[in-house]
XYZ file of C-alpha atoms in Angstrom:
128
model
C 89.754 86.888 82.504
C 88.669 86.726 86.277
C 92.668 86.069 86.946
C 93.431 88.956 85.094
C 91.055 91.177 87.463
C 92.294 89.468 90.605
C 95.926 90.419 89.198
C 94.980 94.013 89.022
C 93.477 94.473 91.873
C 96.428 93.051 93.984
C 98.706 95.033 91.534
C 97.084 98.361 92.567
C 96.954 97.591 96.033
C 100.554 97.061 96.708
C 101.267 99.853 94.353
C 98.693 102.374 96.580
C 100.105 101.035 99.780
C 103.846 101.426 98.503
C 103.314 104.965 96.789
C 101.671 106.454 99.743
C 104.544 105.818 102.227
C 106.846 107.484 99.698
C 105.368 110.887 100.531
C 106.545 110.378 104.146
C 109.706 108.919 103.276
C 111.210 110.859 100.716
C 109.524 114.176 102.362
C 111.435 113.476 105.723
C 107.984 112.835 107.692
C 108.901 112.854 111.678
C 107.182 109.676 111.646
C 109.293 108.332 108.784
C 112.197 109.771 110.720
C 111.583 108.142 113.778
C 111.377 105.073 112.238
C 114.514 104.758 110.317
C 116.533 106.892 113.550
C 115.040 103.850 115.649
C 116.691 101.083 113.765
C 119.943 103.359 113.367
C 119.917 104.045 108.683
C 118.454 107.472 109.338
C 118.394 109.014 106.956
C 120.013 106.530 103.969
C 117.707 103.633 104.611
C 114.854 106.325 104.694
C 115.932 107.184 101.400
C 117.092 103.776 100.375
C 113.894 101.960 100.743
C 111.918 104.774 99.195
C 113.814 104.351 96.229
C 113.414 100.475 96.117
C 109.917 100.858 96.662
C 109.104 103.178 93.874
C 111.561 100.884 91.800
C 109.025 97.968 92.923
C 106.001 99.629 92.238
C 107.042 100.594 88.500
C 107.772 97.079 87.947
C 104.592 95.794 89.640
C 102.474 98.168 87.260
C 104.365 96.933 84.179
C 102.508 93.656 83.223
C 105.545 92.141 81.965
C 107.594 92.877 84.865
C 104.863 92.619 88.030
C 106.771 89.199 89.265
C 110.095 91.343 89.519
C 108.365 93.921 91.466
C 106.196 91.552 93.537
C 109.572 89.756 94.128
C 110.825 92.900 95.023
C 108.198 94.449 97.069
C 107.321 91.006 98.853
C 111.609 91.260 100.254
C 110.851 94.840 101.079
C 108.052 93.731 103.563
C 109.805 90.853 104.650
C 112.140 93.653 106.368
C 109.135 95.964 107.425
C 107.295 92.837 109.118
C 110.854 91.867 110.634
C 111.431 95.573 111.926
C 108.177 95.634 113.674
C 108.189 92.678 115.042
C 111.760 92.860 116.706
C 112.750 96.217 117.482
C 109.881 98.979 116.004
C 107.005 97.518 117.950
C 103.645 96.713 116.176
C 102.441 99.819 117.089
C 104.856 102.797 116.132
C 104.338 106.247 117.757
C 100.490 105.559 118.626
C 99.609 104.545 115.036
C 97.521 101.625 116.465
C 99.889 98.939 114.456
C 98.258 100.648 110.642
C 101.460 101.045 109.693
C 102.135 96.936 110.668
C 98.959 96.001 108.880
C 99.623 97.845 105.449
C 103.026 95.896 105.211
C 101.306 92.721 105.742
C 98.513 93.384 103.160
C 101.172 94.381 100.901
C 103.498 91.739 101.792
C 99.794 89.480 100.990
C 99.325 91.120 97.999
C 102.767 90.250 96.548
C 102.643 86.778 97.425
C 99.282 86.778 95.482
C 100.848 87.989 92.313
C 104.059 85.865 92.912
C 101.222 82.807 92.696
C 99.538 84.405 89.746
C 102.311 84.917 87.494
C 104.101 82.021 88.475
C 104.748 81.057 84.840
C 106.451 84.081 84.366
C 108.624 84.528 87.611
C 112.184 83.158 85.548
C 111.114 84.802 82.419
C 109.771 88.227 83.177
C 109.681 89.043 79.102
C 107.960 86.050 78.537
C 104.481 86.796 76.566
C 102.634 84.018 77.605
């Protein structure tokens, strides 16, 4: 049982962090804009990885599916850590690196459910 709260928690926590950037994304948010004219996929990878996100968060939320969407959501923020830390900067138009730190808690919070559902990572329809 205590797993199974642990799992939730991380599952809404990605799914919070990855929802609330959507707004900014798929709304065309200057910040959001910046961003993705900085590393040259404006406005396609704007676009792009606000569809892959929402894509990850509906499989996070779906018990049977969260390892797909934690797989999916941990690559996604692989590439936001990656951006930052080679050409965005940690700290992105005077953010104070919050932007940085919500990819690594939900780059955290992935691995945590990869751990956690483990057993099901090659069979994502598996019951038990």
């Amino acid at each position: 049982m205590k797993t199974n709260v642990i799992t939730w928690i991380l599952r809404l926590i990605a799914s919070v962090i990855l929802l609330q950037t959507l707004y900014f994304k798929f709304s065309g948010a200057p910040e959001s804009i910046y961003i993705f004219s900085t590393l040259g996929i404006e406005p396609y990878g704007r676009i792009g990885s606000g569809i892959a996100e929402l894509i990850a968060v509906i499989l996070i939320l779906i018990p049977k599916t969260t390892s797909l969407g934690a797989l999916g959501g941990f690559g996604i923020m692989v590439g936001a850590i990656l951006s930052h830390l080679f050409i965005l900067g940690i700290e992105v138009e005077g953010d104070g690196g919050l932007l940085f730190a919500l990819a690594v808690i939900t780059l955290l919070c992935c691995l945590g459910l990869l751990y956690l559902e483990r057993n099901k990572m090659f069979n994502p329809l598996k019951t038990k």
